[in-house]
Each structure stands twice: as C-alpha cells, then as structure tokens.
PDB file of C-alpha atoms in Angstrom:
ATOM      1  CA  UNK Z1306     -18.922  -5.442 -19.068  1.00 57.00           C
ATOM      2  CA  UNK Z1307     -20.133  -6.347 -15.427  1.00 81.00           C
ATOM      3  CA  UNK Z1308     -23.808  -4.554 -14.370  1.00 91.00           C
ATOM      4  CA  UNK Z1309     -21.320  -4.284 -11.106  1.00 95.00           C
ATOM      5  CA  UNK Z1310     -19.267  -2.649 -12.927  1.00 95.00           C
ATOM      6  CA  UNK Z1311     -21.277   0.237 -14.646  1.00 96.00           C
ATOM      7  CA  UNK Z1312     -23.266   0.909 -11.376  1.00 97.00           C
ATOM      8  CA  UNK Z1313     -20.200   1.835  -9.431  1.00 97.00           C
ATOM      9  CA  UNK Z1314     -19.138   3.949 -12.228  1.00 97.00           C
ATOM     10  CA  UNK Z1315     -22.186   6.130 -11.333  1.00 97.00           C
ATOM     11  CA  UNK Z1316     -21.391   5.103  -7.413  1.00 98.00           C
ATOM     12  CA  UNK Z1317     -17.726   6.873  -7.785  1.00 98.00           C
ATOM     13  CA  UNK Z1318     -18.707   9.161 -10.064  1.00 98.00           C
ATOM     14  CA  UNK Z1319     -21.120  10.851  -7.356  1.00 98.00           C
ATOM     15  CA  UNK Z1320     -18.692  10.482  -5.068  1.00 98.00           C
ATOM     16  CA  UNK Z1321     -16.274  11.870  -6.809  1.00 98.00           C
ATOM     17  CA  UNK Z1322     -18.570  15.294  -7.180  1.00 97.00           C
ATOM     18  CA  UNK Z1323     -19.623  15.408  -3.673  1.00 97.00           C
ATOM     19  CA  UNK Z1324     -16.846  14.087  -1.118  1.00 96.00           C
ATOM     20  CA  UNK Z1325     -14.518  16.046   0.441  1.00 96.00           C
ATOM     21  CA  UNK Z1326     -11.866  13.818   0.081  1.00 96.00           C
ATOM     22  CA  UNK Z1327     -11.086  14.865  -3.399  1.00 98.00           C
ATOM     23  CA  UNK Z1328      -9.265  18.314  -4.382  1.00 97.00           C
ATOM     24  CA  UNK Z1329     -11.121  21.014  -6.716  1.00 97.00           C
ATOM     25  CA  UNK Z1330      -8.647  19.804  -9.891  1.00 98.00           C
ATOM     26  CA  UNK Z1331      -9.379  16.113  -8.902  1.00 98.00           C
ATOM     27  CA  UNK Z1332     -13.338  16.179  -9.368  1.00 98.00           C
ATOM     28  CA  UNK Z1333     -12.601  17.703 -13.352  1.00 98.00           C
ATOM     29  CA  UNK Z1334     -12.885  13.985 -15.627  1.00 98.00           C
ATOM     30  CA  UNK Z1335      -9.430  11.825 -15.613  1.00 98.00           C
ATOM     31  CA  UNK Z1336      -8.062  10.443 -19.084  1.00 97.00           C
ATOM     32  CA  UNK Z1337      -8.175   6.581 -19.175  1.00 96.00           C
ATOM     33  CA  UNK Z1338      -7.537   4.552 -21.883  1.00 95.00           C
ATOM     34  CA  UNK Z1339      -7.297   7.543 -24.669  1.00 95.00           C
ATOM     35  CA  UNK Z1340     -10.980   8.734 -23.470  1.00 97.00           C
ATOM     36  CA  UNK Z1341     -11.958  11.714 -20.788  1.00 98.00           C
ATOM     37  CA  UNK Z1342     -14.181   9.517 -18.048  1.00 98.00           C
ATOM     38  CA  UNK Z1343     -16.251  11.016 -15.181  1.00 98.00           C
ATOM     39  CA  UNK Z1344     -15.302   7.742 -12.693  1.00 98.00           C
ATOM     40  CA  UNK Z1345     -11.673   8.796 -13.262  1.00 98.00           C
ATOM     41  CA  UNK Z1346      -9.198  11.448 -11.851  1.00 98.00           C
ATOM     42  CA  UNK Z1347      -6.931  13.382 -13.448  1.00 98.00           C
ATOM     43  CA  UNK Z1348      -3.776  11.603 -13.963  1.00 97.00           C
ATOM     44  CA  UNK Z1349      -1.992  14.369 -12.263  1.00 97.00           C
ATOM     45  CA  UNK Z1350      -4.240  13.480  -8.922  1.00 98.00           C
ATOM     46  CA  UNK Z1351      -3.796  10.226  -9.255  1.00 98.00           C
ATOM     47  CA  UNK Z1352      -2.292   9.483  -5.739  1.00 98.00           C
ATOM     48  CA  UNK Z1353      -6.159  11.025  -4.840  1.00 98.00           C
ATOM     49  CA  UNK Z1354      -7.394   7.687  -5.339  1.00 98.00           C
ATOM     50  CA  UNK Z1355      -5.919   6.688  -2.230  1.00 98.00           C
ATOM     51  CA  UNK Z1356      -7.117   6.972   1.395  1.00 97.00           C
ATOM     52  CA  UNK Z1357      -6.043  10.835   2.414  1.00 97.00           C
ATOM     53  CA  UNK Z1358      -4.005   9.085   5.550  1.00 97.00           C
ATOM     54  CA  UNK Z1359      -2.138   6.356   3.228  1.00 98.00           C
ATOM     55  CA  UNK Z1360      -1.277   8.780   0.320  1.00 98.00           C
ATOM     56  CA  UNK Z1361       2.074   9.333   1.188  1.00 97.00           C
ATOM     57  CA  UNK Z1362       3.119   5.731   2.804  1.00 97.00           C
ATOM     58  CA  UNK Z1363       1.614   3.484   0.473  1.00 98.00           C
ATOM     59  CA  UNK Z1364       2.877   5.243  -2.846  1.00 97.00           C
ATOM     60  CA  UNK Z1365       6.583   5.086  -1.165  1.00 97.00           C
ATOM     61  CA  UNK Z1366       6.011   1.392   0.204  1.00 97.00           C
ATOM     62  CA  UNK Z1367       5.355   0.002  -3.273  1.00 97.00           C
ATOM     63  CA  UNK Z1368       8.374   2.405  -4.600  1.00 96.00           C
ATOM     64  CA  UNK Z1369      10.802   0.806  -1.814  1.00 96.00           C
ATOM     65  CA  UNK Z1370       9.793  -2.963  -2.571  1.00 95.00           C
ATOM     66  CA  UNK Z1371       9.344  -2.128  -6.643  1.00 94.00           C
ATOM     67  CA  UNK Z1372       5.426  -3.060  -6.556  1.00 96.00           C
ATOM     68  CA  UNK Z1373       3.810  -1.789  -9.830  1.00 95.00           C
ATOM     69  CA  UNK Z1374       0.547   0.353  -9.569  1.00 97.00           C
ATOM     70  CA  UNK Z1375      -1.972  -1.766 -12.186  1.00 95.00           C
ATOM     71  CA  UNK Z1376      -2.826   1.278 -14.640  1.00 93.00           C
ATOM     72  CA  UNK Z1377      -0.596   3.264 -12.531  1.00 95.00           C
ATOM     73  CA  UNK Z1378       2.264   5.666 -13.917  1.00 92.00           C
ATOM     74  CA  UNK Z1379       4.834   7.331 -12.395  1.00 92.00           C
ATOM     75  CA  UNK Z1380       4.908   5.609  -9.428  1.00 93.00           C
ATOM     76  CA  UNK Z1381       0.707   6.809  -9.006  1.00 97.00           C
ATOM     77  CA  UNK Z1382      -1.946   4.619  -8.470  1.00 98.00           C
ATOM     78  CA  UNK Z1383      -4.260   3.970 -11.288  1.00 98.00           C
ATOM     79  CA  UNK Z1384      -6.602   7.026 -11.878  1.00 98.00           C
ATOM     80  CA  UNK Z1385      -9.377   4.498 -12.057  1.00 98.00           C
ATOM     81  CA  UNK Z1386     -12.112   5.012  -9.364  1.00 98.00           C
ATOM     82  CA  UNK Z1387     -12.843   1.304  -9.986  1.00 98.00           C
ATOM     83  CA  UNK Z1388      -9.824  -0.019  -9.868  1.00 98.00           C
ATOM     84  CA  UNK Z1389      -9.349  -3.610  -7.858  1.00 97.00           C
ATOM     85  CA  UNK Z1390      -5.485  -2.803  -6.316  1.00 98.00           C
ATOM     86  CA  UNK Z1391      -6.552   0.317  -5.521  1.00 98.00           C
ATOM     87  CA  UNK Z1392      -9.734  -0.717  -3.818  1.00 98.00           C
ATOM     88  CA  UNK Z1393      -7.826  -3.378  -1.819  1.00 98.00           C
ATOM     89  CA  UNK Z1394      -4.736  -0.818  -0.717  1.00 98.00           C
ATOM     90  CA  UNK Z1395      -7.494   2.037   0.492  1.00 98.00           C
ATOM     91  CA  UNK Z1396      -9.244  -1.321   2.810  1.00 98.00           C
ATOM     92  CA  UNK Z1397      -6.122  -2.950   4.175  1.00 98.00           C
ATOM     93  CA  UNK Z1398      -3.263  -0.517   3.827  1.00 98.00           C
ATOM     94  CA  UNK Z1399      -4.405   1.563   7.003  1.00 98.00           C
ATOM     95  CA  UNK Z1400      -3.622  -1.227   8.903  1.00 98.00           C
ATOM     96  CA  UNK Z1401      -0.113  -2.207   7.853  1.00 98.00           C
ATOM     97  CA  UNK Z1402       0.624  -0.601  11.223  1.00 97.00           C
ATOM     98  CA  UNK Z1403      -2.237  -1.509  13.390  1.00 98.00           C
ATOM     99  CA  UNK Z1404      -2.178  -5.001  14.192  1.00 98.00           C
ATOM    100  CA  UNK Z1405      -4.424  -5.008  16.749  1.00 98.00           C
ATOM    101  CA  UNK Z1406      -7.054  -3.346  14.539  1.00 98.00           C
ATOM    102  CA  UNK Z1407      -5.810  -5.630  11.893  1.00 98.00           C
ATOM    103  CA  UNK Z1408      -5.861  -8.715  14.541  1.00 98.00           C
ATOM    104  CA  UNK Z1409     -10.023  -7.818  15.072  1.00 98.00           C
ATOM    105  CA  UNK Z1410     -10.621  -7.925  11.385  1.00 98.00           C
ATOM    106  CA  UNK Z1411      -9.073 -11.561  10.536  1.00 98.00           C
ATOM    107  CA  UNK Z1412     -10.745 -12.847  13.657  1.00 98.00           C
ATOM    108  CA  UNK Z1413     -13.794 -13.685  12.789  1.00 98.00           C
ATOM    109  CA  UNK Z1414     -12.389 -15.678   9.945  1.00 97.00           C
ATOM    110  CA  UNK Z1415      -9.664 -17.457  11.857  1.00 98.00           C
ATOM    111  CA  UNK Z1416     -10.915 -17.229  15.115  1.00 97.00           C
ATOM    112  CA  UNK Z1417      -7.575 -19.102  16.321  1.00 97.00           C
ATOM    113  CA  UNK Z1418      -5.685 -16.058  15.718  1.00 98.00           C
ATOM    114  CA  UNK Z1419      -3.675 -14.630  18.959  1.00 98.00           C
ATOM    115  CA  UNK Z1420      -1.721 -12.000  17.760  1.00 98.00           C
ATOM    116  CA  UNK Z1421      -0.256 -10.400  14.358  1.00 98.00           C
ATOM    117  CA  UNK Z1422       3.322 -11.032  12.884  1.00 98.00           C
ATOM    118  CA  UNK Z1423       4.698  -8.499  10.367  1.00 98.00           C
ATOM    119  CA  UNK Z1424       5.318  -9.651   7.048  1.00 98.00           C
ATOM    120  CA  UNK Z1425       7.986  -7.226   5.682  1.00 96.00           C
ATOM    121  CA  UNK Z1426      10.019  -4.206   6.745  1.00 93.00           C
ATOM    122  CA  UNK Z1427       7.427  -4.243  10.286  1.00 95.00           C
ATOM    123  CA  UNK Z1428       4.637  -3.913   8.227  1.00 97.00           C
ATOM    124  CA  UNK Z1429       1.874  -5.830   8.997  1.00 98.00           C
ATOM    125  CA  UNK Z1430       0.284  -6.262   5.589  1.00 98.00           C
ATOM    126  CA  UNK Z1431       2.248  -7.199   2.525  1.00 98.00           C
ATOM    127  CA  UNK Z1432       0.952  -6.278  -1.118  1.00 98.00           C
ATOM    128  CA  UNK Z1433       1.280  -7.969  -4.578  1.00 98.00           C
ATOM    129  CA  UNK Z1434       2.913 -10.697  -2.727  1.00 98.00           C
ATOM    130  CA  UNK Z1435       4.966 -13.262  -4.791  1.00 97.00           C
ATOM    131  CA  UNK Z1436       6.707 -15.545  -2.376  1.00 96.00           C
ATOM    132  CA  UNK Z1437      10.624 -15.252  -1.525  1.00 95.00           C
ATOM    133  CA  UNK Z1438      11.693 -17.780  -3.888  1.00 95.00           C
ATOM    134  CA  UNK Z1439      10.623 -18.387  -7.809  1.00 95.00           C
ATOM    135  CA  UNK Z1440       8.475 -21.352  -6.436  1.00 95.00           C
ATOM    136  CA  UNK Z1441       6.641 -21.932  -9.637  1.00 95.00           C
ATOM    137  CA  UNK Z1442       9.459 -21.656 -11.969  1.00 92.00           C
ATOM    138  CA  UNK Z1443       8.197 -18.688 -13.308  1.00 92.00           C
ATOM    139  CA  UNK Z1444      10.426 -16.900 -16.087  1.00 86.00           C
ATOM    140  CA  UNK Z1445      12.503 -13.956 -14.871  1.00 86.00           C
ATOM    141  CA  UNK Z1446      13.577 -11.690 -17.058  1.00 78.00           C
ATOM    142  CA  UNK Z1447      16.958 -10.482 -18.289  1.00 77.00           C
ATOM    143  CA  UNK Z1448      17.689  -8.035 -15.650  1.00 80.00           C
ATOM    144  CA  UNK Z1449      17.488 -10.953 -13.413  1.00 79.00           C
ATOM    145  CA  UNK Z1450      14.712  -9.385 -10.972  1.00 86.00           C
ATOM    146  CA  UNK Z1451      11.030 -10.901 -10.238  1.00 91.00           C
ATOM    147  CA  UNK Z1452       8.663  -7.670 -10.091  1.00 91.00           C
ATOM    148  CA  UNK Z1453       5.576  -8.204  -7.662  1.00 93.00           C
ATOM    149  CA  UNK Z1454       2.438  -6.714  -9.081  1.00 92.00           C
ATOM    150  CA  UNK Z1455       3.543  -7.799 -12.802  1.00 89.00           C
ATOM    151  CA  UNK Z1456       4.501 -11.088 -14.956  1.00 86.00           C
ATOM    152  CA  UNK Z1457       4.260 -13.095 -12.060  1.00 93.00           C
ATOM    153  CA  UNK Z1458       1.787 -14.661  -9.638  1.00 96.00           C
ATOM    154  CA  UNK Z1459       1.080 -12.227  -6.862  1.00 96.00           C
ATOM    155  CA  UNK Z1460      -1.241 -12.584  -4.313  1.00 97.00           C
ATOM    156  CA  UNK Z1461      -3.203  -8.600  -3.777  1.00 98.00           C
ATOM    157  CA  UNK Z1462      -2.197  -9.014  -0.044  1.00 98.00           C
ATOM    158  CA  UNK Z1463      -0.431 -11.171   2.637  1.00 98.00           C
ATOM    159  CA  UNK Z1464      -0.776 -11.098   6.069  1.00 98.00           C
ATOM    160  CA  UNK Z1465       1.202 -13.495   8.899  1.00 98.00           C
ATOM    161  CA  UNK Z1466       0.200 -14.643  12.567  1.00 98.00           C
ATOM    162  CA  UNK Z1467       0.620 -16.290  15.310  1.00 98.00           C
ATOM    163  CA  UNK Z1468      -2.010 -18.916  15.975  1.00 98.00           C
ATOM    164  CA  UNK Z1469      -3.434 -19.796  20.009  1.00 97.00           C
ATOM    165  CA  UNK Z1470      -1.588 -22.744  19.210  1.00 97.00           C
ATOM    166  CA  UNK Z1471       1.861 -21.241  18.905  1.00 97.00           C
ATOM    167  CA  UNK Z1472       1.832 -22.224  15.187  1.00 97.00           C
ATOM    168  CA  UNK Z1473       2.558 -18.855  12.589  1.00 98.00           C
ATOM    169  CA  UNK Z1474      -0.087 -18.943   9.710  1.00 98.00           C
ATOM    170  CA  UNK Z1475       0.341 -16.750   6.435  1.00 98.00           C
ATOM    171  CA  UNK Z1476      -2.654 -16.044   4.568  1.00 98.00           C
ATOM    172  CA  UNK Z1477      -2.544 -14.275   1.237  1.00 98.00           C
ATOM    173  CA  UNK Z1478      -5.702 -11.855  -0.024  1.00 98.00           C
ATOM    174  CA  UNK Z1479      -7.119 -12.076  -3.909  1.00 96.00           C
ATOM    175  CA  UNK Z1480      -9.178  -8.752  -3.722  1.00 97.00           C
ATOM    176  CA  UNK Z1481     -12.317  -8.692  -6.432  1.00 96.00           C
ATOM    177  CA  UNK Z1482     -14.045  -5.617  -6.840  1.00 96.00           C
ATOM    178  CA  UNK Z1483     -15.003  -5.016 -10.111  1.00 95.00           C
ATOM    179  CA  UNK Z1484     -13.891  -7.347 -12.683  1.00 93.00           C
ATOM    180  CA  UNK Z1485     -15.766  -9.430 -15.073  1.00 90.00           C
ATOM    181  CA  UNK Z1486     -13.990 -12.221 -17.375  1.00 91.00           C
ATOM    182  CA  UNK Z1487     -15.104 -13.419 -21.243  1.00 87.00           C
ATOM    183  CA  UNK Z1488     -14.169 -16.631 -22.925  1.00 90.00           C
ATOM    184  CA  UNK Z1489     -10.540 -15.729 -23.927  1.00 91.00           C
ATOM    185  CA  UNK Z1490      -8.607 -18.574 -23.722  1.00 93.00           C
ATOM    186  CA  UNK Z1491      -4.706 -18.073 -21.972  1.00 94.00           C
ATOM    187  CA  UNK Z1492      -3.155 -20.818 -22.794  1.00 94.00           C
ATOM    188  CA  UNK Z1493      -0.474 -19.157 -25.044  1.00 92.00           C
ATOM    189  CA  UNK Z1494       0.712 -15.504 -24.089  1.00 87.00           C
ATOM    190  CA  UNK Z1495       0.900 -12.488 -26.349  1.00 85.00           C
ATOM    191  CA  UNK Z1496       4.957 -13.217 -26.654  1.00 84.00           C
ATOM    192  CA  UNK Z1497       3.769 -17.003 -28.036  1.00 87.00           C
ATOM    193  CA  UNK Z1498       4.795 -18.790 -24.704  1.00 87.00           C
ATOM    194  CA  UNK Z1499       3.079 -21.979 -23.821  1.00 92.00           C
ATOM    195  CA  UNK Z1500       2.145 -21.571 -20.524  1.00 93.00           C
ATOM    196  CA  UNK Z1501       1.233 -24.546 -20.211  1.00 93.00           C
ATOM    197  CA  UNK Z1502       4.751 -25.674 -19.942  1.00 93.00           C
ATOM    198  CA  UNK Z1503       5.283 -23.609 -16.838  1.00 93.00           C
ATOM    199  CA  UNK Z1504       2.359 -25.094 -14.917  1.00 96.00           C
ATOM    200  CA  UNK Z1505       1.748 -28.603 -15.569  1.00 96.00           C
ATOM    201  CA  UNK Z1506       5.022 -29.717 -13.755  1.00 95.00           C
ATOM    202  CA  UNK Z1507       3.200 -28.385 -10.699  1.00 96.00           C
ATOM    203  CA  UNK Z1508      -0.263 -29.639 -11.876  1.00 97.00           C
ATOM    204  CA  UNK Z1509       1.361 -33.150 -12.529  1.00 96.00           C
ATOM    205  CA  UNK Z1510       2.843 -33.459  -8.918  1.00 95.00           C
ATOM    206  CA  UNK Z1511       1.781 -35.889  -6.800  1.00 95.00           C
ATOM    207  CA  UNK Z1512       0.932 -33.160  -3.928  1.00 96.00           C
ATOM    208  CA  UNK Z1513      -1.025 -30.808  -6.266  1.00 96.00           C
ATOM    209  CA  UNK Z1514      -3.530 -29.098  -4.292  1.00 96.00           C
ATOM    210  CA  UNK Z1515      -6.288 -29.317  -7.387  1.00 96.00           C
ATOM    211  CA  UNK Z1516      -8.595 -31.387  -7.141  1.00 95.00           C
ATOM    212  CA  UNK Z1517      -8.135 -33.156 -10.347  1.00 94.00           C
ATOM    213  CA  UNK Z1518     -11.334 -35.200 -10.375  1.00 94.00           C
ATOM    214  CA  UNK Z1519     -13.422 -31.828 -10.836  1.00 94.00           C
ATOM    215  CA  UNK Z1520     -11.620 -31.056 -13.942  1.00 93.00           C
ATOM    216  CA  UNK Z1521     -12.484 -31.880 -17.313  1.00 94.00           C
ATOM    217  CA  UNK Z1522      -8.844 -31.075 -18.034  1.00 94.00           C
ATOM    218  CA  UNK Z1523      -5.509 -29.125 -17.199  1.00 96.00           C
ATOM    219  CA  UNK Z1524      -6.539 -26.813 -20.477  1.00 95.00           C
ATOM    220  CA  UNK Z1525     -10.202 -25.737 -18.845  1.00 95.00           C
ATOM    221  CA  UNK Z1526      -7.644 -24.057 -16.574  1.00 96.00           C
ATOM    222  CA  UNK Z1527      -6.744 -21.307 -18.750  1.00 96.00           C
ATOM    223  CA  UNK Z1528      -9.533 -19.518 -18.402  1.00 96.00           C
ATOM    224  CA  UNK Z1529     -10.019 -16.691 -15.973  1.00 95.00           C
ATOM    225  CA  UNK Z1530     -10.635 -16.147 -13.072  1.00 94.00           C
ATOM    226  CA  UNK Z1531      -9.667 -20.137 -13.013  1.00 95.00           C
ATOM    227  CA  UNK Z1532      -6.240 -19.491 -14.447  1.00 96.00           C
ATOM    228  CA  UNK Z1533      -5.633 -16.774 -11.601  1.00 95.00           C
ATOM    229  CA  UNK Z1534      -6.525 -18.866  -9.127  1.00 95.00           C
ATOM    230  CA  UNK Z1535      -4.654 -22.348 -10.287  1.00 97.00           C
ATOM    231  CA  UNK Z1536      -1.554 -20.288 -10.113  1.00 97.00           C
ATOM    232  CA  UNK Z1537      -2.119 -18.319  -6.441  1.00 97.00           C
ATOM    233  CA  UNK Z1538      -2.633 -22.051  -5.214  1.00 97.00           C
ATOM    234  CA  UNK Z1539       0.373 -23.617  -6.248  1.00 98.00           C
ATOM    235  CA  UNK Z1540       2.037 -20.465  -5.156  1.00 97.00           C
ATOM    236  CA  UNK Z1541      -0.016 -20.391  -1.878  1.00 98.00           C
ATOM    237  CA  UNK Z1542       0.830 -24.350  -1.258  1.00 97.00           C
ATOM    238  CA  UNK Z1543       4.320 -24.084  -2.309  1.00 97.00           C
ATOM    239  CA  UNK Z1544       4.636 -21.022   0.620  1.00 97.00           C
ATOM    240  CA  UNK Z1545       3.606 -23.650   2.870  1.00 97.00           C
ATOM    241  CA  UNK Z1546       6.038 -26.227   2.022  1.00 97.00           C
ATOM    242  CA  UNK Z1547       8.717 -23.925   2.530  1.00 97.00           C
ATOM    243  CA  UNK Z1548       7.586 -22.706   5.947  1.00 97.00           C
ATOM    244  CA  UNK Z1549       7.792 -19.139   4.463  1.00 97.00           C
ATOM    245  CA  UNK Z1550       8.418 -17.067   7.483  1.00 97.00           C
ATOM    246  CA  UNK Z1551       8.702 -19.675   9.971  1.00 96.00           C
ATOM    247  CA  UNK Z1552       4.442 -20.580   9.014  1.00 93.00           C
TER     248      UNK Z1552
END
C-alpha cells in the first residue's frame, strides 16, 4: 500500500469532517470491504462522492450507456473517498457540457486544438470508453453485450476535436490517482483463460504500436500497470485505424 495512498486517506478523511459539501449522515464512517473506514461514506450517500452539480447527471449518464461504477452498487459511485473513477468523473464530468471550458483545458497539451466535438449523446466527454467495435477480439459474454467500465479495455475518458488543421483527433484519458501495483503476474485470469491468446495476435502484427525492442518479452507484459496500458494502446491504435468518429 502506496505512502500516496494512506496520506490522502487522512487528506479525505479531514475533508470529509469539515467540508460542506457532505450531508450530516455522510460524514458518519462508510462500510468498505466488510470494515467501517473514516475515508469512506456511507453506502447510502454514496452518490456524495460526486461533485454536488454532477450528482444527478453523471449517475444517470453511466445508467443510460450501462457504465459500471468500480466499487459502486446500485447504480452509486463507489463510497471510496479515494477512489480513481470517481476522482476522474468529479475533474472532467463538469465539462461534458462546456466545451469551451473543456477546449481551454486540452489546450495547453494540444495546442492545435480549434474547437471541441462531442463524443456521445452531445456530450463532450465520454467515460469508460471501449471503442464502437470489439477491436481487440475481446470475449463477450453470453448475453451478447460488451459492458464499458468492466471485462473489457476501457479507456477512464475520451474526448474528440477538431484540429486548426481541419483534421478530428480523439484522445482517450487513463486517470491515476491512487493506485499502487505488486508483482502479481496476469497472464492467466481467475476463470483459467490465457490471456495471452487474446493479445498476442495484436502484439504479433506487423503495425503493433509496442516497441518490441524495449521488451524482454510479450510475458513481462502481464504485469500492471504494463498490462493496462499494452491493452489501451492496441485499443487506442486500433480507434485510429478505423477513423472512429470521422478522427
């Protein structure tokens, strides 16, 4: 467990005492993982977790485009004050509908922006993004349905624009707050799938974007935060071949 992590338990759990964004019942301690914690809410003010002005849209957005809360249950955020989708959904959901806002942000990063496209239902940010086709092959499951957020590669957040050049650019968001990572190797899932067999079609392509000379080998992959971000670049490269959105 992260130094990080364990000062902005105290961090939140100051804040939770003191600001006056929080309700009376959402300052008692919240029930995570089996235990009573000061740095979390009580499950039944979860949605308190979010931003007082998004805690009505972004609950129903991820409801209308089946996004699942990490932690989260019935259809709440996590209770988590630490919690990474949460963190990224307070920063960037305020300006799903404020591209200019949105537009000064990015800026300074892609200073070739002109103006913001919406991504999805006129929204100007997208969340838990997973592409509009299975690009990495990917198994669905019975009902038939890919679920952003869960079991398959998701980028936190995608946004779309139009460069000065008239080109569209989509760029999608891995948010980091808190996490740390150990030495557990992924290569085979809980349910005994190789996963390994999903990936290296995509890893043995002649257009992967890895740079394959920097590796000691596809397995050193499996490892996180490296196996997170293998898969969000063959999903962000295969968005690009497919001139997602007219990018």
């Amino acid at each position: 467990m992260g130094k990080f992590l364990e000062s902005e338990k105290r961090r939140q759990t100051k804040f939770k005492a003191n600001s006056p964004y929080f309700s009376e019942a959402a300052r008692a301690d919240g029930v995570y993982k089996g235990k009573p914690r000061p740095f979390c809410l009580p499950l039944d003010c979860a949605e308190e977790n979010l931003f007082p002005e998004i805690r009505q849209t972004a609950p129903a957005y991820f409801d209308a485009q089946g996004i699942k809360w990490h932690d989260g249950r019935n259809g709440k955020p996590s209770n988590h004050l630490c919690d990474s989708q949460v963190c990224c959904v307070n920063f960037l959901f305020p300006f799903a509908q404020k591209p200019r806002a949105l537009a000064e942000v990015l800026r300074p990063i892609f200073p070739g922006l002109r103006e913001m496209l919406p991504v999805e239902n006129g929204q100007y940010v997208a969340f838990e993004w997973i592409g509009q086709e299975n690009y990495l092959g990917e198994r669905i499951s019975r009902n038939g349905k890919r679920t952003r957020g869960a079991n398959f590669t998701s980028a936190d957040a995608a946004v779309l624009f139009e460069r000065s050049d008239g080109k569209r650019q989509m760029v999608l968001i891995e948010w980091k707050y808190t996490e740390s990572y150990g030495s557990v190797p992924l290569k085979v899932a809980a349910s005994g799938t190789d996963r390994t067999e999903i990936y290296k079609p995509l890893y043995l392509r002649n257009d992967c974007p890895l740079n394959k000379d920097l590796l000691p080998s596809f397995d050193s992959l499996f490892y996180e935060p490296f196996y997170q971000l293998m898969r969000q670049q063959f999903l962000a490269h295969a968005i690009e071949k497919a001139h997602e959105l007219g990018a």
